Short mmCIF file of C-alpha atoms in Angstrom, two decimals:
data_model
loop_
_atom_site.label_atom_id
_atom_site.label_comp_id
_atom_site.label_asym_id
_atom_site.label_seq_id
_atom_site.Cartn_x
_atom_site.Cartn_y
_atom_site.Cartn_z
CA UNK T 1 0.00 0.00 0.00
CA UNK T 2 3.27 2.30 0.95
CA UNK T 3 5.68 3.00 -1.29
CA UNK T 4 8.32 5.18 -0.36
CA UNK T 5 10.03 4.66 -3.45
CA UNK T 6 7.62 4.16 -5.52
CA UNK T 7 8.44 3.44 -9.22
CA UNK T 8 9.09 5.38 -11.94
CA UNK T 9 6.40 6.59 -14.06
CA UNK T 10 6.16 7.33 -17.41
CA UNK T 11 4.24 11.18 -18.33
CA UNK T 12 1.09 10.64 -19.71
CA UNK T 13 -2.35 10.27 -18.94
CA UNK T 14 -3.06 8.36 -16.27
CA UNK T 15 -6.55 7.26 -17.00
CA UNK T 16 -5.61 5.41 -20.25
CA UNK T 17 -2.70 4.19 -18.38
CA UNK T 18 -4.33 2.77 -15.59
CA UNK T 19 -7.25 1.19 -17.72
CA UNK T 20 -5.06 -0.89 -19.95
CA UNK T 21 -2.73 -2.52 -17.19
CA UNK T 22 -4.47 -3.55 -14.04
CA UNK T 23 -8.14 -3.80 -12.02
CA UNK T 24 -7.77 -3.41 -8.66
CA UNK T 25 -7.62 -6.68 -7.07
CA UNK T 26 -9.95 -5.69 -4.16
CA UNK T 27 -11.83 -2.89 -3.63
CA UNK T 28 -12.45 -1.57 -0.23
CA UNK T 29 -16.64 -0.39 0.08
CA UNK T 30 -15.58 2.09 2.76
CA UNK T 31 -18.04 5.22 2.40
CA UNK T 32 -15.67 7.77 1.28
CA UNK T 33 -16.65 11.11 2.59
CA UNK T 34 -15.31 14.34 4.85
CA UNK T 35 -15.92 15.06 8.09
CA UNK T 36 -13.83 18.51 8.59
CA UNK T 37 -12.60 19.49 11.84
CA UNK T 38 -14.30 22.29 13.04
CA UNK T 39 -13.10 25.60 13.72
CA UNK T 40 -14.03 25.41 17.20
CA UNK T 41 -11.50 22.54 17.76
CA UNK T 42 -8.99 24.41 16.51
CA UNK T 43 -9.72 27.47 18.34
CA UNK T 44 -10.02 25.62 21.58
CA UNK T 45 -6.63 24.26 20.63
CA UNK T 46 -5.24 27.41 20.47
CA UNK T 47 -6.56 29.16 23.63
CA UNK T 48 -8.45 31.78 21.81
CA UNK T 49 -10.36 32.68 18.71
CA UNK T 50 -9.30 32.75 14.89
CA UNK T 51 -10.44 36.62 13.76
CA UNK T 52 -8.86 39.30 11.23
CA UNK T 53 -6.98 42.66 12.26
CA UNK T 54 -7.49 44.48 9.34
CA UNK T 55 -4.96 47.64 9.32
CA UNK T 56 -5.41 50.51 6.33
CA UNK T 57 -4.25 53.82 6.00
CA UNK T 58 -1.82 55.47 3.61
CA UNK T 59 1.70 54.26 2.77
CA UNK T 60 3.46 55.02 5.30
CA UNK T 61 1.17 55.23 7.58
CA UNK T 62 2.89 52.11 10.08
CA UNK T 63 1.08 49.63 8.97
CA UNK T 64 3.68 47.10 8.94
CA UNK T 65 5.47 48.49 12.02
CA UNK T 66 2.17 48.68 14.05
CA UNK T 67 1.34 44.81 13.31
CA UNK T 68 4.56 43.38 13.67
CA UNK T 69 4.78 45.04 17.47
CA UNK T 70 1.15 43.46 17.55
CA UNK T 71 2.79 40.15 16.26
CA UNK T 72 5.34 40.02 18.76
CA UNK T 73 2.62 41.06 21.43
CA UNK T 74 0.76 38.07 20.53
CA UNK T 75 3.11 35.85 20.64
CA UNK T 76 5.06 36.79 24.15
CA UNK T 77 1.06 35.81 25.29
CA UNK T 78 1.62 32.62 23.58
CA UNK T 79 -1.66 33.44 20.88
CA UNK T 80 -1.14 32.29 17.56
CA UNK T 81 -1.08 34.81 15.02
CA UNK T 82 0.30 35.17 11.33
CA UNK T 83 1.00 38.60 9.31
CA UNK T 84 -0.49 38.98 5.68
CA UNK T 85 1.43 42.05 4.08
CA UNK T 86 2.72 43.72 0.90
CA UNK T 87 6.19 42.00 1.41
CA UNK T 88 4.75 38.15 1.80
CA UNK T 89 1.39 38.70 -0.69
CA UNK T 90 2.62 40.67 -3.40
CA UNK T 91 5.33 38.60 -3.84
CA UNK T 92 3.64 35.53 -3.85
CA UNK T 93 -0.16 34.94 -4.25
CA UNK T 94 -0.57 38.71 -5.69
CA UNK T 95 2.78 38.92 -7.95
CA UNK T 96 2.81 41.46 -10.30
CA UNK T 97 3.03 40.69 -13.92
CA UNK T 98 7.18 41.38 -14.21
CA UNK T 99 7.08 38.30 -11.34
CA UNK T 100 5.16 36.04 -13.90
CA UNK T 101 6.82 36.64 -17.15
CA UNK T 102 8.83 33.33 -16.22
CA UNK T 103 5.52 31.84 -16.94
CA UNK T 104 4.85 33.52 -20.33
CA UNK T 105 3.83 36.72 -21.77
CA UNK T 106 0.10 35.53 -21.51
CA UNK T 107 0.06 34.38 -18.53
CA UNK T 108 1.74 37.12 -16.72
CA UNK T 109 -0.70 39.98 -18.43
CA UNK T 110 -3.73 37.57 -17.41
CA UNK T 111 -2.77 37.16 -13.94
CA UNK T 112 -0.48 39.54 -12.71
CA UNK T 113 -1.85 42.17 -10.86
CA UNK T 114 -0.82 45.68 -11.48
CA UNK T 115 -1.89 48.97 -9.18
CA UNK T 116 -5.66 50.02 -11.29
CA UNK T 117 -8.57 50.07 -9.20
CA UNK T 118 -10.02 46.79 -10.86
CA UNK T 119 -6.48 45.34 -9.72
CA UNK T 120 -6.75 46.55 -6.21
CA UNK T 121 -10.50 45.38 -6.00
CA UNK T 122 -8.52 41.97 -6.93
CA UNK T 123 -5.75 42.42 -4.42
CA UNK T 124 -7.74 43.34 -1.66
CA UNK T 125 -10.46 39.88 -2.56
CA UNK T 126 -7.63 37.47 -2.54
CA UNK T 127 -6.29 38.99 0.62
CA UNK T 128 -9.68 38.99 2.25
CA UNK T 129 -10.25 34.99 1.45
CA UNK T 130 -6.84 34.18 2.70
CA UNK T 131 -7.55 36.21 5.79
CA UNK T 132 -11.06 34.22 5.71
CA UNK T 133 -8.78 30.59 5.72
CA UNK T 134 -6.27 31.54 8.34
CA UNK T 135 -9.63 32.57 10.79
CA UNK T 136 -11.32 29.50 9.92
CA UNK T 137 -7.74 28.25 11.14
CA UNK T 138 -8.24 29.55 14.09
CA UNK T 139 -5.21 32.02 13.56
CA UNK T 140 -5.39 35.80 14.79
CA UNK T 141 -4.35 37.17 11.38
CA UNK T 142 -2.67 40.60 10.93
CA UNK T 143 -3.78 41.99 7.52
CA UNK T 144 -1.30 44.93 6.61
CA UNK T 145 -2.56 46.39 3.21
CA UNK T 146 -3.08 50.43 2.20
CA UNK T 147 -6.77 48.68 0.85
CA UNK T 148 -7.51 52.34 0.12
CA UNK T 149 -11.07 51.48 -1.13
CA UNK T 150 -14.33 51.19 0.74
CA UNK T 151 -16.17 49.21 -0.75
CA UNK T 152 -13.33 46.38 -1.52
CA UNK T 153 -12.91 47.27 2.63
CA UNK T 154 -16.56 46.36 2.90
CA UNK T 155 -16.85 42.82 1.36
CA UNK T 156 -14.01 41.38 3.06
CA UNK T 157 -15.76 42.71 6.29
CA UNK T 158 -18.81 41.10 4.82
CA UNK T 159 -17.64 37.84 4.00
CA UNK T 160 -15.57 37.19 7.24
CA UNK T 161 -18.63 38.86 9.61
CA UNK T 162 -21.16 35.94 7.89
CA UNK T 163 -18.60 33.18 9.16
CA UNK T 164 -18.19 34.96 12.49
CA UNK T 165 -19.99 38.31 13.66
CA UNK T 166 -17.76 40.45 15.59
CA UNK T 167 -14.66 38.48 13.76
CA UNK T 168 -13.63 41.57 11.76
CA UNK T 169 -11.35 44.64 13.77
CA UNK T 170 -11.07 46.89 11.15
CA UNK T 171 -7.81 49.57 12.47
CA UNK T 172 -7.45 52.75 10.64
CA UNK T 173 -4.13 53.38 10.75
CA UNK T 174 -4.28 57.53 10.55
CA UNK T 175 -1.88 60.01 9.65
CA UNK T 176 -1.20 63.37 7.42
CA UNK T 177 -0.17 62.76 4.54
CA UNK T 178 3.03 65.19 4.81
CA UNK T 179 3.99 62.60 7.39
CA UNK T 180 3.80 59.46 5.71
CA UNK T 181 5.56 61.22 2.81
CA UNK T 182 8.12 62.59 4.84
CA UNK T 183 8.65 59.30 6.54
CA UNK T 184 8.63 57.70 2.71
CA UNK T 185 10.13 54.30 4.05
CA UNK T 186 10.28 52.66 1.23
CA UNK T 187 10.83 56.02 -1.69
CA UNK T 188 7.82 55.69 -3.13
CA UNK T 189 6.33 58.93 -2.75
CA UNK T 190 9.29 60.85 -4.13
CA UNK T 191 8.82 58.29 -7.09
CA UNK T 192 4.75 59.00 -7.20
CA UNK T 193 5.91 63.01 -7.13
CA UNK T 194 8.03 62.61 -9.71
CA UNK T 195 5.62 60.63 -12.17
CA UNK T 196 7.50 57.10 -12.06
CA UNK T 197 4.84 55.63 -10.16
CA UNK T 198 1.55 56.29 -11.44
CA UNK T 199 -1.87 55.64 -9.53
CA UNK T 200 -0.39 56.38 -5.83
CA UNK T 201 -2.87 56.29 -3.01
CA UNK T 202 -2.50 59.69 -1.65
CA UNK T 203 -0.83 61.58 -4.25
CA UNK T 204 -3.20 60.16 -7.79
CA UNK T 205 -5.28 57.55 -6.13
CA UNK T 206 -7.64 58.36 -3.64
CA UNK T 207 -7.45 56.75 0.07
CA UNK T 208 -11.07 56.01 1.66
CA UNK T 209 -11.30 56.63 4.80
CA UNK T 210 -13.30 53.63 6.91
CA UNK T 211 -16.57 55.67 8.11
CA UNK T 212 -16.69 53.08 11.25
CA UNK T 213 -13.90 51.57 12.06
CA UNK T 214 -13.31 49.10 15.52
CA UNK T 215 -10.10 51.50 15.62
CA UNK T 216 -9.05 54.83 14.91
CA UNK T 217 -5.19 55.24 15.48
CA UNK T 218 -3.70 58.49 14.47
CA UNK T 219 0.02 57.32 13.86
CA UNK T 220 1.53 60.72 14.01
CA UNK T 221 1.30 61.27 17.23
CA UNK T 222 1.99 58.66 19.48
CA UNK T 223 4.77 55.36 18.48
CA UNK T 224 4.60 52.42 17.22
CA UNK T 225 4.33 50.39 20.45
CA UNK T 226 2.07 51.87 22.36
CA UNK T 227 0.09 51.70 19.52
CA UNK T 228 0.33 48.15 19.39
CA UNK T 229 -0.41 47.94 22.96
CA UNK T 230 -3.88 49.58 22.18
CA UNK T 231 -4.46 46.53 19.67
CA UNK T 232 -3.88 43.98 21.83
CA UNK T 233 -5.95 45.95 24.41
CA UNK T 234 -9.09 46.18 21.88
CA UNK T 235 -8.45 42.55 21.14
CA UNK T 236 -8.55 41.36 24.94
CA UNK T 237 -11.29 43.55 25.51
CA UNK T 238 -13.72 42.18 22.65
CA UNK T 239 -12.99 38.71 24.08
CA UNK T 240 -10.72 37.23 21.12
CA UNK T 241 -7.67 37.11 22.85
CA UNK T 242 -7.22 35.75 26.91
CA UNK T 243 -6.79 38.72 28.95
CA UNK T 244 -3.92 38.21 30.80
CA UNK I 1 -5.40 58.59 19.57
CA UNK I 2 -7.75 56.00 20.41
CA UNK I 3 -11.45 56.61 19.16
CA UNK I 4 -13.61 53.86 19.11
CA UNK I 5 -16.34 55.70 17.92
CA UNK I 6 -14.56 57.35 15.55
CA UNK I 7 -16.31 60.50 14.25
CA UNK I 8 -18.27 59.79 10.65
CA UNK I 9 -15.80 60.75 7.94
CA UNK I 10 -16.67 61.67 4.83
CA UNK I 11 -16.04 59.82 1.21
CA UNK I 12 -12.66 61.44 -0.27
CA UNK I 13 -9.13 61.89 -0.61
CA UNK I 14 -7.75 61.90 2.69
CA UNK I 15 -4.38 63.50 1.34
CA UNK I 16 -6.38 66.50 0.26
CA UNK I 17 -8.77 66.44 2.97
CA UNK I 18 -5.80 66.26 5.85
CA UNK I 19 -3.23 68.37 3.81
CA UNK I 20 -5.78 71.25 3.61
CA UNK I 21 -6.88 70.73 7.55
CA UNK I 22 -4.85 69.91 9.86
CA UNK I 23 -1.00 69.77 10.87
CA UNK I 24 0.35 67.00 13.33
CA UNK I 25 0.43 68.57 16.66
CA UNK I 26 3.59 66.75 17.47
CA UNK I 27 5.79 64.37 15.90
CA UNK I 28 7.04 61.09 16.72
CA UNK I 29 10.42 60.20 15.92
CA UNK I 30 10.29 56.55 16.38
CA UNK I 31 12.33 54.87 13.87
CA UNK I 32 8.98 52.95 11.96
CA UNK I 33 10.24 49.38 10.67
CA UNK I 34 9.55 46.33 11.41
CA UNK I 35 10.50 43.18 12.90
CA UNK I 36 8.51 40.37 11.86
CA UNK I 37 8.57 36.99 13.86
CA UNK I 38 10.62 34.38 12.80
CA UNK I 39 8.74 31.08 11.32
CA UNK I 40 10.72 29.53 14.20
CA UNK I 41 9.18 31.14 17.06
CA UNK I 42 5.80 29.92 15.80
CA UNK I 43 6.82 26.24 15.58
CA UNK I 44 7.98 26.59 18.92
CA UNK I 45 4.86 27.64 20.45
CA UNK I 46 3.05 25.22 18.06
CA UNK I 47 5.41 22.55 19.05
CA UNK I 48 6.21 21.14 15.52
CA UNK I 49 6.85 21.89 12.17
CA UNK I 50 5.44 24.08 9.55
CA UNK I 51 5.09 22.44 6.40
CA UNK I 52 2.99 21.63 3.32
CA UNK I 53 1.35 17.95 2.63
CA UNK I 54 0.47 18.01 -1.13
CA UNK I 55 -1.90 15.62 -1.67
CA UNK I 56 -2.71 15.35 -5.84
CA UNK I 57 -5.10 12.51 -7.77
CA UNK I 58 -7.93 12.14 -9.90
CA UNK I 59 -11.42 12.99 -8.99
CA UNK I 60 -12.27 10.50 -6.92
CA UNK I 61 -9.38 9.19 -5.64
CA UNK I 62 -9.99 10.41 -2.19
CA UNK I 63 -8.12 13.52 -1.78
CA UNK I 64 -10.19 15.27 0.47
CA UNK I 65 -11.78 11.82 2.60
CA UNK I 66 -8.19 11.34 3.32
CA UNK I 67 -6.57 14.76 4.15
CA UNK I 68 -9.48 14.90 6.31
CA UNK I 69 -8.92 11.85 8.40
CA UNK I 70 -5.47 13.37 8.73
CA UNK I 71 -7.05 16.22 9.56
CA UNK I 72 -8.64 14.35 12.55
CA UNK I 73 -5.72 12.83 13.54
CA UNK I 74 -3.56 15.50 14.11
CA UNK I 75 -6.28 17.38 15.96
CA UNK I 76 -6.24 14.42 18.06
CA UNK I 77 -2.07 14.97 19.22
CA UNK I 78 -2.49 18.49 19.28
CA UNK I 79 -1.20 19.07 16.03
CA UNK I 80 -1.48 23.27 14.58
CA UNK I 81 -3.54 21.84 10.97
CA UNK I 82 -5.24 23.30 8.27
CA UNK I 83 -7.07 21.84 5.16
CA UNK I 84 -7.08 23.72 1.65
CA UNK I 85 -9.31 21.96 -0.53
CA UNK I 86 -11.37 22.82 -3.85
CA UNK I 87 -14.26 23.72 -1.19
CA UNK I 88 -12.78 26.17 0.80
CA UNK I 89 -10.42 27.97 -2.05
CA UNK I 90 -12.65 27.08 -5.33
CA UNK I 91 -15.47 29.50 -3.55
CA UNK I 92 -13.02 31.99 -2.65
CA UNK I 93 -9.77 32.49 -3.42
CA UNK I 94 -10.46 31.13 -6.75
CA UNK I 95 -13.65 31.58 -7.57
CA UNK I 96 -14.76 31.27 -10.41
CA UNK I 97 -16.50 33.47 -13.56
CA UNK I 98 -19.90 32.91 -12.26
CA UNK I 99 -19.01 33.46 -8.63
CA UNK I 100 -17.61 36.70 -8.91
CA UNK I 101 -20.43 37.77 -11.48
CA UNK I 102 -21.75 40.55 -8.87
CA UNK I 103 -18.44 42.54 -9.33
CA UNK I 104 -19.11 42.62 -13.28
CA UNK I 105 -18.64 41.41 -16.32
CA UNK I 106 -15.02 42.61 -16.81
CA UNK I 107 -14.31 41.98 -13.64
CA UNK I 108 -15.52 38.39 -13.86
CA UNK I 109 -13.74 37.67 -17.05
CA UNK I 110 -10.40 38.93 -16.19
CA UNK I 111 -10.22 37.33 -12.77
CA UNK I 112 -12.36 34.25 -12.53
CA UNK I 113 -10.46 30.79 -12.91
CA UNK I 114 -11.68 28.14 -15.06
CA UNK I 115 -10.43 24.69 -16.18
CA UNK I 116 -7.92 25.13 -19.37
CA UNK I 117 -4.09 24.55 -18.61
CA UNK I 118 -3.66 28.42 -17.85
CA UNK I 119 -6.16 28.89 -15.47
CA UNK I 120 -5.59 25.17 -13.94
CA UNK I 121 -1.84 26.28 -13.66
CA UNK I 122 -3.35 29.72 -11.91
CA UNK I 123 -5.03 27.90 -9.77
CA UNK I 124 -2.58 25.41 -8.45
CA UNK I 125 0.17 29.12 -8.20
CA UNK I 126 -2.21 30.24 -5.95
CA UNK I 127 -2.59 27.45 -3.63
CA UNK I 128 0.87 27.03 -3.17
CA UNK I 129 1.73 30.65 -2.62
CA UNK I 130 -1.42 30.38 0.50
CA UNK I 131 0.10 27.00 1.48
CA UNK I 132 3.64 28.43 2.02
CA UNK I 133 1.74 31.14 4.20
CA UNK I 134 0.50 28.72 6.01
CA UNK I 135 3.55 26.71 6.44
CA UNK I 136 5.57 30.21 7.32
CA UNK I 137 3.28 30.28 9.91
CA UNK I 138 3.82 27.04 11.47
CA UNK I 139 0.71 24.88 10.53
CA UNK I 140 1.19 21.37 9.05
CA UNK I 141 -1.15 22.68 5.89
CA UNK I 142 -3.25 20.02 3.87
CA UNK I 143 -3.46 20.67 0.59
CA UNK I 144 -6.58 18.55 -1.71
CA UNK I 145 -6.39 19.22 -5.24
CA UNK I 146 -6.29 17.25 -8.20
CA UNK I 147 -3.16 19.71 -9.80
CA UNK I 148 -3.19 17.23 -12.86
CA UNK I 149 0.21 18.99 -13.97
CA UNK I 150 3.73 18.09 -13.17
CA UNK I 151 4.68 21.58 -13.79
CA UNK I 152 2.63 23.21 -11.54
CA UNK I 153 3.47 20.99 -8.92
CA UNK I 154 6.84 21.29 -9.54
CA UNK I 155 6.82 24.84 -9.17
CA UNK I 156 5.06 24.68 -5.67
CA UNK I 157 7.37 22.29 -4.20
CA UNK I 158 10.39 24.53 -5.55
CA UNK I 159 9.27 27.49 -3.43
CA UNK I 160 8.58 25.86 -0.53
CA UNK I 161 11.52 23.43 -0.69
CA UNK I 162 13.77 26.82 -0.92
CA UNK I 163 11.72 28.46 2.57
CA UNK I 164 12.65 24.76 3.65
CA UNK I 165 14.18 21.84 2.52
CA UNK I 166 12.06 18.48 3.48
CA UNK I 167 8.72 20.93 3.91
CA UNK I 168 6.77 19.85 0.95
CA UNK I 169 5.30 15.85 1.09
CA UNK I 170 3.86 15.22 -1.68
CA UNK I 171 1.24 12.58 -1.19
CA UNK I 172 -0.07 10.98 -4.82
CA UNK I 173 -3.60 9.35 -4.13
CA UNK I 174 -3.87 6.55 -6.60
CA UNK I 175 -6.47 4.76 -7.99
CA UNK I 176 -7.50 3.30 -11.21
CA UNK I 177 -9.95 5.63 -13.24
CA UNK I 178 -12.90 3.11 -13.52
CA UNK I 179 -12.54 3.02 -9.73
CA UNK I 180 -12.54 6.80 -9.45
CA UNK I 181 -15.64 7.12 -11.86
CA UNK I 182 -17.52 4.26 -10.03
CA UNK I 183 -17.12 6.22 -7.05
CA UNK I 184 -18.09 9.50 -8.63
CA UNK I 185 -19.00 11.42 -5.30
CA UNK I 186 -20.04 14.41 -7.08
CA UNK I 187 -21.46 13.31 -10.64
CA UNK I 188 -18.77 15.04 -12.15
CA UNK I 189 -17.42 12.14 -14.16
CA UNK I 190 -21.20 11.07 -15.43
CA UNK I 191 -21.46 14.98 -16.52
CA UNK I 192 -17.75 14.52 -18.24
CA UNK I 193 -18.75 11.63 -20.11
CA UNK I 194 -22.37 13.43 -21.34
CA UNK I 195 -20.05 16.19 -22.53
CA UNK I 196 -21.31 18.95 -19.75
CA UNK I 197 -18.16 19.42 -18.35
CA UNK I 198 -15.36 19.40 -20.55
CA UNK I 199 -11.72 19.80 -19.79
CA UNK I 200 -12.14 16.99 -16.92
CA UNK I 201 -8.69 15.74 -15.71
CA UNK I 202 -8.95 11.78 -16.53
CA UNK I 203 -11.76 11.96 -18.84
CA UNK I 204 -10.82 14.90 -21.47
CA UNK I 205 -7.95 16.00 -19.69
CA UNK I 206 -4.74 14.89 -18.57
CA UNK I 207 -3.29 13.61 -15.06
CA UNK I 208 0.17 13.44 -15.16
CA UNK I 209 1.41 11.43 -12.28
CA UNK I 210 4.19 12.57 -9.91
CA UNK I 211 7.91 10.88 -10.95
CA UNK I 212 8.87 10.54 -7.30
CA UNK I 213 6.33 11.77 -4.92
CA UNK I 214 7.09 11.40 -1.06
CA UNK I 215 4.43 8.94 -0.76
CA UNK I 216 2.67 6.71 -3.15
CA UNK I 217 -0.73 5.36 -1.68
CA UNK I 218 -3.46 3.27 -4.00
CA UNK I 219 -6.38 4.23 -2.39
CA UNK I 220 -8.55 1.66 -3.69
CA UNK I 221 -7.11 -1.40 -1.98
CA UNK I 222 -7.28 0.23 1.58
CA UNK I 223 -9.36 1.98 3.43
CA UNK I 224 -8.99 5.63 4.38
CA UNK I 225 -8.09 5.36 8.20
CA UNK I 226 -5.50 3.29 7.29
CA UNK I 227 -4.22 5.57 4.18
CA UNK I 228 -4.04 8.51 7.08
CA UNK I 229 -2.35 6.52 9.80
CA UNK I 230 0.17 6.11 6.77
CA UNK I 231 0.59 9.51 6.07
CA UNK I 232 0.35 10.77 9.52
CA UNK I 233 3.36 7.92 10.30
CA UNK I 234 5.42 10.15 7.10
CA UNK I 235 5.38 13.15 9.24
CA UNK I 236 6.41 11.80 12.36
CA UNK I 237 9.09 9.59 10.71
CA UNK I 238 10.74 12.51 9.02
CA UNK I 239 10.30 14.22 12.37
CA UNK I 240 8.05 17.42 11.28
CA UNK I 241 5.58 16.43 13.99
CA UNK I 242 5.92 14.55 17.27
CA UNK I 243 6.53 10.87 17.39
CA UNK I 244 3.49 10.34 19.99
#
């Protein structure tokens, strides 16, 4: 039944091959069927509940900063927790065409995803159901994104509320813009200012404000780990998190 | 700077809005970067190993009856788990055209995933990029899909082979095709053979089988507990979860 080192096969289609060259010689009448493991188990495994910390604001803003502290937070309280962000997604899952064209011209305009507001709206959907899977996982998962639209905001918040109400901690991560672009971390506002990156939130793409977020933060005015602290607070409060 | 009833903003751009309206009253100067948690740290507090457990087959072949017993089983020794299957990511992740009709037709077309090579090779990108997520975050990740192509497996296993050598298992599910179509849990092989569905791996499509997968299981000479214990006796062998 186990082979570890299991023959060689041939390419090919497996259907045709298997038809021609052997019937099984007994065939088990087991009722072949899932039962999955609930999210409850998994959450009672973990001491706590699987929800979504959803940070937006402007580049620049902290996002990243703010969850990692929150991340580290977490895990001196021994809660299980995993970080979705620009650095892990869009190099991965949400690759931009110029990360495809290994795969082919076609394939890299069809599926890579640039910075247009249909590609955001696509961005921000993937994110959302992989935030979705890692709560059903019974993970606390950190979502760091600039998701500057509303309404892209809205249906994650949808989608993970039906699974679990009060599952969804949207933090607005909120700071002037002359800040975030004088912080410019990573150099892209001097690039958006100067026309080499087109469709910036802030500078030629507009940033949505959440009208009713769990959290308002403003990031300009108080650092990055007391900010966290507040998280964890808001977290321990609401009951997802023990509160010790 | 923390409002949880965060006065109603309006629609906008908040650059504008803030640029135009306020000035930070004082300013922070915390050096904002981050410090993300090692994969490490994670397994620690889970206790094992993060890492992916690929298993591929035709319809049929009980992909997700087993993963799920696995499932089960390493809920049962405490083991951080989480399933990826065609029901959980087909729905969302990767929906499909008709599932994603409500955000239009464009919309639909551009990012729904269908059945031909490309979007089958899409598909199985995808999965892998969430699975090493997972695995980066310390959960023994099940992964149920047919991913008929040795390519796109290929590709999977490269990137999470170079996070961590000995992290991807893959787990080939086989049995013959007349067993798989006898079976037929979801009519999808009678609707193949009628011509409904076309493109079906087995039928109209090909399977090509893995050349040296981790494990080789026929899964129509045993039963599933038994196909499981085997799989669940892989892991502990090569030591990514407890021997007990």
């Amino acid at each position: 039944m186990v082979s570890r080192n299991p023959r060689s096969c041939p390419a090919g289609r497996v259907g045709i091959l298997v038809r021609t060259m052997s019937k099984p010689l007994e065939r088990t009448e087991v009722v072949w069927h899932a039962h999955g493991v609930p999210r409850e188990d998994r959450e009672a495994l973990n001491g706590h509940a699987g929800c979504v910390v959803w940070f937006t604001g402007l580049s620049g803003c902290g996002k990243s900063t703010v969850a990692n502290h929150v991340d580290q937070r977490l895990m001196a309280r021994r809660v299980h927790a995993c970080l979705l962000d620009g650095d892990n997604v869009r190099h991965g899952l949400n690759a931009g065409p110029e990360m495809l064209a290994d795969r082919g011209a076609e394939f890299a305009r069809r599926f890579g995803l640039g910075f247009g507001p249909m590609d955001r709206a696509e961005n921000i959907r993937r994110v959302g159901a992989v935030a979705e899977l890692f709560a059903q996982a019974g993970l606390v998962t950190l979502v760091a994104f600039v998701s500057p639209y509303r309404s892209d905001r809205a249906e994650v918040r949808r989608r993970i509320e039906a699974g679990r109400a009060g599952s969804f901690i949207e933090v607005w991560l909120d700071a002037p813009l002359d800040v975030c672009e004088s912080r410019d971390p990573k150099g892209l506002y001097r690039k958006a200012r100067a026309g080499q990156i087109l469709e910036f939130t802030g500078i030629s793409a507009p940033y949505e404000p959440p009208p009713s977020p769990e959290l308002h933060l403003r990031t300009d005015t108080a650092p990055p780990d007391q900010l966290a602290d507040a998280v964890v607070a808001a977290l321990s409060a609401r009951g997802l998190i023990p509160a010790t």
